Amino acid sequence: MMTSLTTALSNFFFEYETPRQVLVKDKRVGVVCRLIQLVVLAYIIGWVFLYEKGYQTTDVAIGSVFTKMKGVGYTTVNDTKRVWDVADYVFPDQGDSSFVVMTNYIMTVGQTQDTCPELPGIYNCTSENDCKEGDYKRTGHGHMTGKCVMKTNTCEIHSWCPVENDLQIPDPPLLISAENYTLFIKNSITFPQFGYTRINLVEGVDNNYIRNCIYDQVKDPLCPIFKLGDIVKLSGFTFSQIAIEGGAIGILIDWICDFDWHARYCRPVYNFHGLYGADEAQTSIGYNFRHAKYYVEDKVEKRTLIKVFGIRIDVLFRGLARKFDIIPTLTAIGSGVGIFGVATVVCDLVLLYVLPKRDFYKNMKFKYTTMKEAEPVLQMNNTEKE
Amino acid sequence: MMTSLTTALSNFFFEYETPRQVLVKDKRVGVVCRLIQLVVLAYIIGWVFLYEKGYQTTDVAIGSVFTKMKGVGYTTVNDTKRVWDVADYVFPDQGDSSFVVMTNYIMTVGQTQDTCPELPGIYNCTSENDCKEGDYKRTGHGHMTGKCVMKTNTCEIHSWCPVENDLQIPDPPLLISAENYTLFIKNSITFPQFGYTRINLVEGVDNNYIRNCIYDQVKDPLCPIFKLGDIVKLSGFTFSQIAIEGGAIGILIDWICDFDWHARYCRPVYNFHGLYGADEAQTSIGYNFRHAKYYVEDKVEKRTLIKVFGIRIDVLFRGLARKFDIIPTLTAIGSGVGIFGVATVVCDLVLLYVLPKRDFYKNMKFKYTTMKEAEPVLQMNNTEKE
Amino acid sequence: MMTSLTTALSNFFFEYETPRQVLVKDKRVGVVCRLIQLVVLAYIIGWVFLYEKGYQTTDVAIGSVFTKMKGVGYTTVNDTKRVWDVADYVFPDQGDSSFVVMTNYIMTVGQTQDTCPELPGIYNCTSENDCKEGDYKRTGHGHMTGKCVMKTNTCEIHSWCPVENDLQIPDPPLLISAENYTLFIKNSITFPQFGYTRINLVEGVDNNYIRNCIYDQVKDPLCPIFKLGDIVKLSGFTFSQIAIEGGAIGILIDWICDFDWHARYCRPVYNFHGLYGADEAQTSIGYNFRHAKYYVEDKVEKRTLIKVFGIRIDVLFRGLARKFDIIPTLTAIGSGVGIFGVATVVCDLVLLYVLPKRDFYKNMKFKYTTMKEAEPVLQMNNTEKE
């Protein structure tokens, strides 16, 4: 028993089986098949390996974005000059990757918790019967008290009073000077699988360069300081228009890296695009939100409500790195060999079903185990000289 | 030398080798093997290609979310009516993808920088010896001054005074009316590799539709306006319960797109789920944070501290797009051919080791290079008619 | 016609073709080829399957992070004691995944909209001619009025006055006590494809444990409460240094899960690293932003501007789950078979071009369809005993 196992094992190790093959000396089928095989080989080497870099594995980056606006804006409303600096016009203030730059606003100063008439168009009334106490609408500013204010023909409501009147949006926008603000972006990304970390202040972008540069797609594509007006223009908007009702812009930082090369070639590319369809569907354009500043005056809590129209900027990043790895390499080779097998099948079909001497080739390729249904084989058998 | 190379090359190009095969006319092995091959073929075509769409490459979306709450809330605390609008109850206010809607609160009005007794339970004392000056605990509200306040039996501390007393959470929640607030979500996604951009205001969701619709899983699955009460219910919570101590809810917008079809079929699906185990581990339920409104009264800096209990909503999105690509197609085919090879190996094992005529088939399949160890072959040799 | 199709079909189903092979009984080639095949097999089974788990499909997590700081800080500036609690030193306050903890600050109390001299270094002047009315620089604090203030030798500007003087950053940092603050992190992740949800309060991390634990890489690697000083140290910074000008730190929560095992083995690992190159390029170190608190005093709008230097913490997470799936399994097998084919090609090359008996083997392997160019075959033909 032991011996037979040993014999089997030694047999297994000392012998090698290789497929027997027919060598068809036929110019037509030879050229056709070699061409098919060359195409497959070219595809595997040229396309999968060189062009698509199938020998590499990929890693997706995680990271963090820090932003900082600079610039001062001025408004003159009712002959009152007002200066707006970063702490005034950026929301939120801590340098998030997603923030809003105010470009226009409706300010309602000194609101208190009180009762006052609603805006026209929401709870119109001609008598107290139209104003049911406690009732309210989702789009209204508060609950009705039950009174009808004759001066405005609207119901009286409990609310922050006076109610903000946002029916008229200032045009031209109050903070048109926002166009000259600058945005500084810091983006740090990590490829956790490969263990590389990069920031967008790459080689050559040092303190000296940053102090004076402004991003330009052609001349300064690596400068991390952007003029707000440029960002808007590169996204396909017109500043004077988007500034009125606001809009949303995405700055996409693209990191396409190949770590088979030195990490210094891993550099960011900045792309700009409008986020919420400014053109196509005119559904819900603009970007606004309400911000309140609370204070106490004469023991009464008050607030200044600002309806902020602004440009929301989302700094997104996408990091895609590639690096040589043995698994995808061998998978690509293995599946390439499989495709070679497909080429062989195609050639065999040509050989066995298309060529004039197909019966002869069929006979050479195949050997039949039983004679009963194999008459054509017997006929041709003498041509075989083995 | 040149000639022999040319000959070799022309030989290579004008000839073609194909494996020689044995055609086994045996019903059992034939049926078994054809079935195995059909199963493999069905798997490759049906499963890999049609079901899993193995001929497609995938792309993951990046994007941006904008949210906007609407609605007014009322509270009556100590006979004081108070109205809460969006600027009061949403944190942060600029329409982020992650925000908190206040549903309950503990307000401490008029805190100043002063000394006052700590809450019971943190620095209990019976005499000054229990209160070491300058000492403090991580969970306390400030550093001890060294005095013991006899009225409360707690140490006196430097802090914002009076200290917030959050031992009793208002129940029922003060802003139970939050149930009727509505949330409007705008979500824009981009597939950078495929170059497609979609927003969740898809075809058919226009201004007219938006003005009146409320999301409903069955009737209005594409309406981007959600009732807060519905969101809570769809996440598996009860509003009156979650409103007391707060909670966290994820709204997942799922974009599963197949860009071999028209982009208009790429539509969002909204899913809702509780984020931090409301049920299982009772570890750290609720959601709260502290928000301060600063003001100056009589030259003294004061603040109103609000402990906000609320529903934190995280709007997440996942975009997964597929599109035909030649590489995965050929990889799938190539590896399918490989699996075909496995099927052949299985059939060969049946043929060579299971069937009664296995020795006969073995002899037909293999040709031995040496005669010494191949006696059984010689025996069977005459059955071969070649 | 019908019959011939039936015959063809029954022929197809009842027969089976298998490649004919040469069994080479040669110790050298046998050992070499078996070794090559074993290496390939070991690679496929050991590396692709066991080590890289090629039989699994992967899923990437989406999720949500909630943070909560605890601790009280003290400052003594100009003999004024001041206490700082969470509502004072964390920006933003609602428990975001990305937030800033103030460690140092420059406070400018009581700014109003007015005119005042600019800081030295921006608009220096010796006479009114140096100050062009309405002109401004991007890095300045406002527009010039046209006057030159002789006391400071700088132009007068419209601005929030007095202008913040940030030329001197307090050193040592004012809120050095921030080192003892603690950070509590809740992270919930969902693997949408696999349908698993996990939070970082895993089995064993219950209310009791959380009340007393502090994260420690060795002793308490699952405790979700972190001392700020530890976070800074683990990121490779020195607290007393980073606290002066601020910095950015990433806390990466790594979830590497294998759902072929029970979900309870899917546990978070916390990693800490500095985000924006503290060491290498000294480009733009530090982290600061400006925060304003608005109030009204004597009918005049004022604000307290704080230049906040702080540690920005970005809590990032990466969830990568694996689970058995039939497609990658069969793809791996299929492409492994392909690589086996490559091994066969290598062995054939050895057999046909390297071995001394190569012509003999060549003759056994190949059968030629035409006799003309096949003289060497005829010569060797008698050695074949078939």
Tab-separated table of C-alpha atoms in Angstrom, chain B:
chain	number	residue	atom	x	y	z
B	1	MET	CA	21.461	32.963	-40.330
B	2	MET	CA	19.188	35.596	-41.813
B	3	THR	CA	17.413	32.977	-43.862
B	4	SER	CA	16.822	30.663	-40.950
B	5	LEU	CA	15.246	33.540	-39.044
B	6	THR	CA	13.036	34.373	-42.013
B	7	THR	CA	12.092	30.715	-42.326
B	8	ALA	CA	11.293	30.529	-38.629
B	9	LEU	CA	9.212	33.656	-38.874
B	10	SER	CA	7.344	32.515	-41.970
B	11	ASN	CA	6.878	29.113	-40.381
B	12	PHE	CA	5.470	30.830	-37.343
B	13	PHE	CA	3.118	32.929	-39.368
B	14	PHE	CA	1.956	30.345	-41.841
B	15	GLU	CA	1.286	27.561	-39.421
B	16	TYR	CA	-1.147	27.167	-36.589
B	17	GLU	CA	-1.223	24.670	-33.783
B	18	THR	CA	-4.352	23.384	-32.219
B	19	PRO	CA	-4.626	20.780	-29.475
B	20	ARG	CA	-5.452	17.256	-30.506
B	21	GLN	CA	-8.423	15.920	-28.736
B	22	VAL	CA	-10.098	12.626	-27.984
B	23	LEU	CA	-13.775	12.564	-28.776
B	24	VAL	CA	-15.257	10.222	-26.176
B	25	LYS	CA	-18.506	8.746	-27.372
B	26	ASP	CA	-19.890	7.822	-23.973
B	27	LYS	CA	-23.362	8.868	-22.988
B	28	ARG	CA	-22.717	9.055	-19.271
B	29	VAL	CA	-19.553	11.131	-19.411
B	30	GLY	CA	-20.982	13.158	-22.298
B	31	VAL	CA	-24.114	14.157	-20.446
B	32	VAL	CA	-22.246	14.835	-17.199
B	33	CYS	CA	-19.622	17.004	-18.862
B	34	ARG	CA	-22.007	18.886	-21.104
B	35	LEU	CA	-24.132	19.637	-18.048
B	36	ILE	CA	-21.124	20.888	-16.093
B	37	GLN	CA	-20.112	23.028	-19.044
B	38	LEU	CA	-23.645	24.364	-19.431
B	39	VAL	CA	-23.786	25.263	-15.758
B	40	VAL	CA	-20.479	27.127	-16.078
B	41	LEU	CA	-21.711	28.856	-19.216
B	42	ALA	CA	-25.009	29.760	-17.554
B	43	TYR	CA	-23.087	31.123	-14.575
B	44	ILE	CA	-20.811	33.239	-16.752
B	45	ILE	CA	-23.513	34.577	-19.036
B	46	GLY	CA	-26.434	34.673	-16.626
B	47	TRP	CA	-24.808	35.575	-13.354
B	48	VAL	CA	-21.578	37.405	-14.138
B	49	PHE	CA	-22.824	39.197	-17.242
B	50	LEU	CA	-26.548	39.723	-16.908
B	51	TYR	CA	-27.146	39.722	-13.150
B	52	GLU	CA	-23.925	41.221	-11.807
B	53	LYS	CA	-23.255	43.177	-15.010
B	54	GLY	CA	-19.642	42.070	-15.136
B	55	TYR	CA	-19.205	43.868	-18.453
B	56	GLN	CA	-19.433	47.220	-16.700
B	57	THR	CA	-16.962	49.335	-14.821
B	58	THR	CA	-18.073	51.254	-11.755
B	59	ASP	CA	-17.672	54.835	-10.584
B	60	VAL	CA	-18.337	56.319	-7.167
B	61	ALA	CA	-19.966	59.743	-6.870
B	62	ILE	CA	-18.801	62.812	-5.073
B	63	GLY	CA	-21.281	65.501	-4.289
B	64	SER	CA	-22.804	68.076	-2.092
B	65	VAL	CA	-25.913	68.408	0.048
B	66	PHE	CA	-27.917	71.511	0.898
B	67	THR	CA	-30.743	71.439	3.429
B	68	LYS	CA	-33.396	73.906	4.471
B	69	MET	CA	-35.874	73.573	7.314
B	70	LYS	CA	-39.228	75.345	7.403
B	71	GLY	CA	-41.762	75.777	10.179
B	72	VAL	CA	-42.401	77.715	13.350
B	73	GLY	CA	-42.480	76.329	16.884
B	74	TYR	CA	-44.086	77.619	20.072
B	75	THR	CA	-43.260	77.163	23.710
B	76	THR	CA	-45.022	78.354	26.853
B	77	VAL	CA	-42.657	78.313	29.834
B	78	ASN	CA	-43.745	80.099	33.045
B	79	ASP	CA	-46.631	81.696	31.160
B	80	THR	CA	-44.221	83.310	28.707
B	81	LYS	CA	-45.036	82.543	25.118
B	82	ARG	CA	-42.099	82.270	22.788
B	83	VAL	CA	-41.912	81.658	19.070
B	84	TRP	CA	-39.024	79.709	17.543
B	85	ASP	CA	-38.226	80.041	13.874
B	86	VAL	CA	-35.568	78.432	11.683
B	87	ALA	CA	-32.861	80.880	12.734
B	88	ASP	CA	-33.560	79.871	16.352
B	89	TYR	CA	-33.825	76.088	16.228
B	90	VAL	CA	-31.439	74.867	13.491
B	91	PHE	CA	-27.693	74.496	14.163
B	92	PRO	CA	-25.722	75.411	12.146
B	93	ASP	CA	-27.823	77.809	10.123
B	94	GLN	CA	-26.193	77.751	6.709
B	95	GLY	CA	-27.890	74.587	5.418
B	96	ASP	CA	-25.249	71.967	6.001
B	97	SER	CA	-25.650	68.271	5.243
B	98	SER	CA	-25.397	67.570	8.961
B	99	PHE	CA	-27.460	69.687	11.323
B	100	VAL	CA	-29.471	69.598	14.519
B	101	VAL	CA	-33.125	70.524	14.964
B	102	MET	CA	-33.820	71.560	18.544
B	103	THR	CA	-36.767	69.711	20.118
B	104	ASN	CA	-36.169	70.381	23.791
B	105	TYR	CA	-33.916	72.675	25.803
B	106	ILE	CA	-32.746	73.895	29.185
B	107	MET	CA	-32.125	77.634	29.098
B	108	THR	CA	-29.971	79.442	31.657
B	109	VAL	CA	-30.463	83.166	31.144
B	110	GLY	CA	-28.000	85.848	32.118
B	111	GLN	CA	-24.883	83.919	33.135
B	112	THR	CA	-21.879	86.025	34.116
B	113	GLN	CA	-18.279	85.227	35.013
B	114	ASP	CA	-18.606	84.931	38.793
B	115	THR	CA	-18.447	82.566	41.745
B	116	CYS	CA	-21.384	80.417	42.768
B	117	PRO	CA	-22.115	77.011	44.295
B	118	GLU	CA	-21.600	73.920	42.148
B	119	LEU	CA	-24.505	71.591	41.391
B	120	PRO	CA	-25.148	68.851	43.972
B	121	GLY	CA	-23.343	65.594	43.297
B	122	ILE	CA	-20.029	66.902	41.974
B	123	TYR	CA	-18.232	68.681	44.849
B	124	ASN	CA	-20.277	67.912	47.945
B	125	CYS	CA	-18.925	69.442	51.135
B	126	THR	CA	-19.677	69.850	54.784
B	127	SER	CA	-16.835	72.240	55.562
B	128	GLU	CA	-14.185	74.273	53.738
B	129	ASN	CA	-11.782	71.358	54.083
B	130	ASP	CA	-13.698	69.471	51.394
B	131	CYS	CA	-13.112	72.265	48.854
B	132	LYS	CA	-9.476	72.530	47.862
B	133	GLU	CA	-8.839	75.855	46.147
B	134	GLY	CA	-7.984	75.543	42.475
B	135	ASP	CA	-8.947	71.893	42.272
B	136	TYR	CA	-11.446	70.716	39.696
B	137	LYS	CA	-13.010	67.652	38.107
B	138	ARG	CA	-13.376	66.992	34.406
B	139	THR	CA	-17.158	66.768	34.744
B	140	GLY	CA	-17.505	69.864	36.922
B	141	HIS	CA	-18.340	73.411	35.875
B	142	GLY	CA	-15.223	75.156	37.175
B	143	HIS	CA	-12.384	75.424	39.675
B	144	MET	CA	-13.139	75.526	43.400
B	145	THR	CA	-12.560	78.759	45.273
B	146	GLY	CA	-12.063	76.966	48.602
B	147	LYS	CA	-15.373	77.937	50.151
B	148	CYS	CA	-18.200	75.589	51.031
B	149	VAL	CA	-21.708	76.945	50.491
B	150	MET	CA	-23.796	75.700	53.404
B	151	LYS	CA	-27.181	76.239	51.747
B	152	THR	CA	-26.489	73.701	49.020
B	153	ASN	CA	-23.737	71.723	50.758
B	154	THR	CA	-21.554	72.075	47.657
B	155	CYS	CA	-18.262	73.854	47.059
B	156	GLU	CA	-18.206	77.318	45.585
B	157	ILE	CA	-16.628	77.543	42.106
B	158	HIS	CA	-15.383	80.094	39.600
B	159	SER	CA	-17.679	79.664	36.637
B	160	TRP	CA	-20.358	81.111	34.411
B	161	CYS	CA	-22.918	81.744	37.137
B	162	PRO	CA	-25.543	80.674	37.939
B	163	VAL	CA	-24.503	77.132	36.976
B	164	GLU	CA	-26.840	75.386	34.564
B	165	ASN	CA	-29.067	72.868	36.302
B	166	ASP	CA	-29.664	70.055	33.817
B	167	LEU	CA	-30.740	67.376	36.268
B	168	GLN	CA	-34.365	67.648	35.155
B	169	ILE	CA	-35.058	67.407	31.450
B	170	PRO	CA	-38.434	68.899	30.466
B	171	ASP	CA	-40.941	66.146	29.716
B	172	PRO	CA	-43.046	66.468	27.545
B	173	PRO	CA	-40.471	68.157	25.307
B	174	LEU	CA	-40.919	71.891	24.930
B	175	LEU	CA	-40.803	71.932	21.126
B	176	ILE	CA	-43.032	68.945	20.424
B	177	SER	CA	-44.442	71.025	17.557
B	178	ALA	CA	-41.169	70.324	15.693
B	179	GLU	CA	-42.965	67.263	14.336
B	180	ASN	CA	-44.581	69.460	11.706
B	181	TYR	CA	-41.424	71.166	10.466
B	182	THR	CA	-40.412	70.298	6.939
B	183	LEU	CA	-36.981	69.604	5.530
B	184	PHE	CA	-36.027	70.377	1.962
B	185	ILE	CA	-32.972	68.526	0.624
B	186	LYS	CA	-30.965	69.380	-2.450
B	187	ASN	CA	-28.333	66.829	-3.409
B	188	SER	CA	-26.031	67.179	-6.367
B	189	ILE	CA	-23.746	64.329	-7.355
B	190	THR	CA	-21.038	63.973	-9.953
B	191	PHE	CA	-19.493	60.842	-11.349
B	192	PRO	CA	-16.066	62.228	-12.214
B	193	GLN	CA	-14.916	59.243	-14.274
B	194	PHE	CA	-18.054	59.026	-16.411
B	195	GLY	CA	-18.659	62.770	-16.495
B	196	TYR	CA	-22.290	62.705	-15.400
B	197	THR	CA	-23.895	65.149	-12.965
B	198	ARG	CA	-27.320	64.654	-11.435
B	199	ILE	CA	-29.350	66.522	-8.843
B	200	ASN	CA	-32.173	65.022	-6.817
B	201	LEU	CA	-34.633	67.401	-8.465
B	202	VAL	CA	-34.909	64.957	-11.344
B	203	GLU	CA	-37.161	65.062	-14.384
B	204	GLY	CA	-40.741	65.627	-13.251
B	205	VAL	CA	-39.759	67.253	-9.953
B	206	ASP	CA	-40.268	70.891	-10.933
B	207	ASN	CA	-41.163	74.047	-9.036
B	208	ASN	CA	-44.861	73.321	-9.265
B	209	TYR	CA	-44.538	69.836	-7.862
B	210	ILE	CA	-42.195	70.918	-5.076
B	211	ARG	CA	-44.544	73.636	-3.885
B	212	ASN	CA	-47.163	71.142	-2.781
B	213	CYS	CA	-45.562	67.747	-2.281
B	214	ILE	CA	-44.523	65.944	0.886
B	215	TYR	CA	-42.329	62.866	0.655
B	216	ASP	CA	-44.183	59.584	0.869
B	217	GLN	CA	-42.474	56.253	0.312
B	218	VAL	CA	-45.234	55.025	-1.956
B	219	LYS	CA	-46.983	58.028	-3.452
B	220	ASP	CA	-44.225	60.648	-3.663
B	221	PRO	CA	-40.886	58.818	-3.447
B	222	LEU	CA	-39.092	61.578	-5.371
B	223	CYS	CA	-40.395	64.605	-3.483
B	224	PRO	CA	-37.418	66.253	-1.758
B	225	ILE	CA	-39.523	67.768	1.055
B	226	PHE	CA	-39.834	65.707	4.212
B	227	LYS	CA	-41.947	66.136	7.339
B	228	LEU	CA	-39.705	65.814	10.399
B	229	GLY	CA	-42.286	63.560	12.041
B	230	ASP	CA	-42.219	61.238	9.014
B	231	ILE	CA	-38.423	61.084	9.055
B	232	VAL	CA	-38.481	60.083	12.712
B	233	LYS	CA	-41.171	57.477	12.157
B	234	LEU	CA	-39.458	55.975	9.110
B	235	SER	CA	-36.267	55.662	11.164
B	236	GLY	CA	-38.110	53.537	13.694
B	237	PHE	CA	-38.383	56.100	16.480
B	238	THR	CA	-41.383	57.620	18.252
B	239	PHE	CA	-41.313	61.396	17.972
B	240	SER	CA	-42.602	62.185	21.456
B	241	GLN	CA	-39.843	59.992	22.921
B	242	ILE	CA	-36.856	60.998	20.794
B	243	ALA	CA	-37.789	64.677	21.211
B	244	ILE	CA	-37.076	64.588	24.956
B	245	GLU	CA	-33.389	63.708	24.943
B	246	GLY	CA	-32.687	63.916	21.239
B	247	GLY	CA	-31.272	61.400	18.813
B	248	ALA	CA	-29.400	60.997	15.552
B	249	ILE	CA	-30.944	60.018	12.257
B	250	GLY	CA	-29.302	59.294	8.934
B	251	ILE	CA	-31.022	60.049	5.665
B	252	LEU	CA	-29.231	58.016	3.050
B	253	ILE	CA	-29.768	59.043	-0.538
B	254	ASP	CA	-28.999	56.077	-2.724
B	255	TRP	CA	-28.104	56.602	-6.354
B	256	ILE	CA	-27.672	53.301	-8.185
B	257	CYS	CA	-27.201	54.242	-11.800
B	258	ASP	CA	-26.650	52.368	-15.015
B	259	PHE	CA	-25.377	54.782	-17.631
B	260	ASP	CA	-25.782	52.244	-20.413
B	261	TRP	CA	-29.326	53.543	-20.192
B	262	HIS	CA	-30.363	57.184	-20.365
B	263	ALA	CA	-29.258	59.312	-17.428
B	264	ARG	CA	-32.869	60.118	-16.562
B	265	TYR	CA	-33.240	56.618	-15.121
B	266	CYS	CA	-30.611	57.569	-12.565
B	267	ARG	CA	-32.862	58.542	-9.670
B	268	PRO	CA	-32.423	58.869	-5.940
B	269	VAL	CA	-33.930	56.546	-3.345
B	270	TYR	CA	-34.280	57.869	0.195
B	271	ASN	CA	-33.597	55.642	3.193
B	272	PHE	CA	-33.931	56.497	6.850
B	273	HIS	CA	-32.277	54.886	9.826
B	274	GLY	CA	-31.342	55.659	13.395
B	275	LEU	CA	-27.637	56.279	13.745
B	276	TYR	CA	-26.600	55.610	17.305
B	277	GLY	CA	-28.240	52.465	18.621
B	278	ALA	CA	-31.518	53.657	20.101
B	279	ASP	CA	-32.397	50.087	20.954
B	280	GLU	CA	-29.576	47.614	21.575
B	281	ALA	CA	-26.887	48.926	23.857
B	282	GLN	CA	-28.436	51.667	25.972
B	283	THR	CA	-25.023	53.305	25.851
B	284	SER	CA	-25.137	57.036	25.663
B	285	ILE	CA	-28.533	57.644	24.132
B	286	GLY	CA	-29.738	61.115	23.300
B	287	TYR	CA	-28.163	64.009	21.482
B	288	ASN	CA	-27.399	67.303	23.129
B	289	PHE	CA	-24.906	70.131	23.072
B	290	ARG	CA	-24.579	73.539	24.614
B	291	HIS	CA	-25.031	76.763	22.687
B	292	ALA	CA	-24.334	80.216	24.095
B	293	LYS	CA	-25.657	83.605	23.016
B	294	TYR	CA	-23.383	86.353	24.259
B	295	TYR	CA	-24.453	89.905	24.991
B	296	VAL	CA	-23.369	92.892	27.045
B	297	GLU	CA	-25.689	94.374	29.665
B	298	ASP	CA	-24.681	97.331	31.832
B	299	LYS	CA	-21.059	96.933	30.654
B	300	VAL	CA	-21.021	93.325	31.869
B	301	GLU	CA	-20.543	90.424	29.437
B	302	LYS	CA	-23.346	87.944	29.866
B	303	ARG	CA	-24.548	84.930	28.039
B	304	THR	CA	-27.665	82.852	27.720
B	305	LEU	CA	-26.668	79.202	27.767
B	306	ILE	CA	-28.980	76.743	26.069
B	307	LYS	CA	-28.540	73.027	26.492
B	308	VAL	CA	-30.031	71.928	23.205
B	309	PHE	CA	-31.639	68.503	22.923
B	310	GLY	CA	-32.417	67.791	19.349
B	311	ILE	CA	-32.598	65.514	16.407
B	312	ARG	CA	-29.359	65.467	14.513
B	313	ILE	CA	-29.902	64.685	10.876
B	314	ASP	CA	-27.027	63.534	8.708
B	315	VAL	CA	-27.861	63.561	5.035
B	316	LEU	CA	-25.510	61.029	3.481
B	317	PHE	CA	-25.444	59.941	-0.098
B	318	ARG	CA	-24.006	57.020	-1.976
B	319	GLY	CA	-23.654	57.121	-5.707
B	320	LEU	CA	-22.683	53.999	-7.584
B	321	ALA	CA	-22.749	54.090	-11.335
B	322	ARG	CA	-21.997	51.422	-13.909
B	323	LYS	CA	-21.187	51.687	-17.554
B	324	PHE	CA	-19.974	49.288	-20.246
B	325	ASP	CA	-16.225	49.005	-20.436
B	326	ILE	CA	-14.040	46.707	-22.504
B	327	ILE	CA	-11.581	45.752	-19.718
B	328	PRO	CA	-14.021	44.190	-17.209
B	329	THR	CA	-15.825	42.553	-20.127
B	330	LEU	CA	-12.704	40.832	-21.383
B	331	THR	CA	-11.509	40.063	-17.863
B	332	ALA	CA	-14.828	38.379	-17.159
B	333	ILE	CA	-14.623	36.419	-20.411
B	334	GLY	CA	-10.998	35.492	-19.785
B	335	SER	CA	-11.621	34.292	-16.303
B	336	GLY	CA	-14.759	32.510	-17.500
B	337	VAL	CA	-12.625	30.577	-19.964
B	338	GLY	CA	-10.405	29.703	-17.022
B	339	ILE	CA	-13.373	28.307	-15.142
B	340	PHE	CA	-14.249	26.317	-18.247
B	341	GLY	CA	-10.804	24.818	-17.871
B	342	VAL	CA	-11.721	23.781	-14.337
B	343	ALA	CA	-14.843	22.079	-15.696
B	344	THR	CA	-12.650	20.173	-18.141
B	345	VAL	CA	-10.383	19.050	-15.311
B	346	VAL	CA	-13.386	17.743	-13.371
B	347	CYS	CA	-14.670	15.855	-16.404
B	348	ASP	CA	-11.229	14.403	-17.030
B	349	LEU	CA	-11.108	13.136	-13.469
B	350	VAL	CA	-14.478	11.420	-14.001
B	351	LEU	CA	-13.280	10.029	-17.309
B	352	LEU	CA	-9.928	8.776	-16.049
B	353	TYR	CA	-10.739	7.596	-12.540
B	354	VAL	CA	-14.489	6.842	-12.272
B	355	LEU	CA	-15.742	5.298	-15.509
B	356	PRO	CA	-15.391	1.501	-15.963
B	357	LYS	CA	-13.530	1.970	-19.258
B	358	ARG	CA	-11.169	4.436	-17.587
B	359	ASP	CA	-8.019	2.550	-18.592
B	360	PHE	CA	-9.048	2.585	-22.182
B	361	TYR	CA	-9.720	6.349	-22.071
B	362	LYS	CA	-6.496	6.958	-20.189
B	363	ASN	CA	-4.625	5.180	-22.927
B	364	MET	CA	-6.301	7.213	-25.622
B	365	LYS	CA	-5.705	10.488	-23.893
B	366	PHE	CA	-2.088	9.954	-22.974
B	367	LYS	CA	0.877	8.970	-25.025
B	368	TYR	CA	3.923	7.797	-23.069
B	369	THR	CA	7.440	8.771	-23.956
B	370	THR	CA	9.104	5.712	-22.425
B	371	MET	CA	7.911	2.120	-22.471
B	372	LYS	CA	9.412	0.905	-19.231
B	373	GLU	CA	6.720	1.800	-16.700
B	374	ALA	CA	3.863	1.748	-19.137
B	375	GLU	CA	2.872	-1.959	-19.330
B	376	PRO	CA	-0.871	-1.399	-18.987
B	377	VAL	CA	-0.675	0.879	-21.946
B	378	LEU	CA	0.928	-1.780	-24.082
B	379	GLN	CA	-1.818	-4.169	-23.134
B	380	MET	CA	-4.521	-1.809	-24.258
B	381	ASN	CA	-2.611	-0.568	-27.223
B	382	ASN	CA	-4.260	-2.725	-29.810
B	383	THR	CA	-7.621	-1.136	-29.117
B	384	GLU	CA	-6.259	1.985	-30.610
B	385	LYS	CA	-6.877	1.964	-34.304
B	386	GLU	CA	-4.654	4.763	-35.353
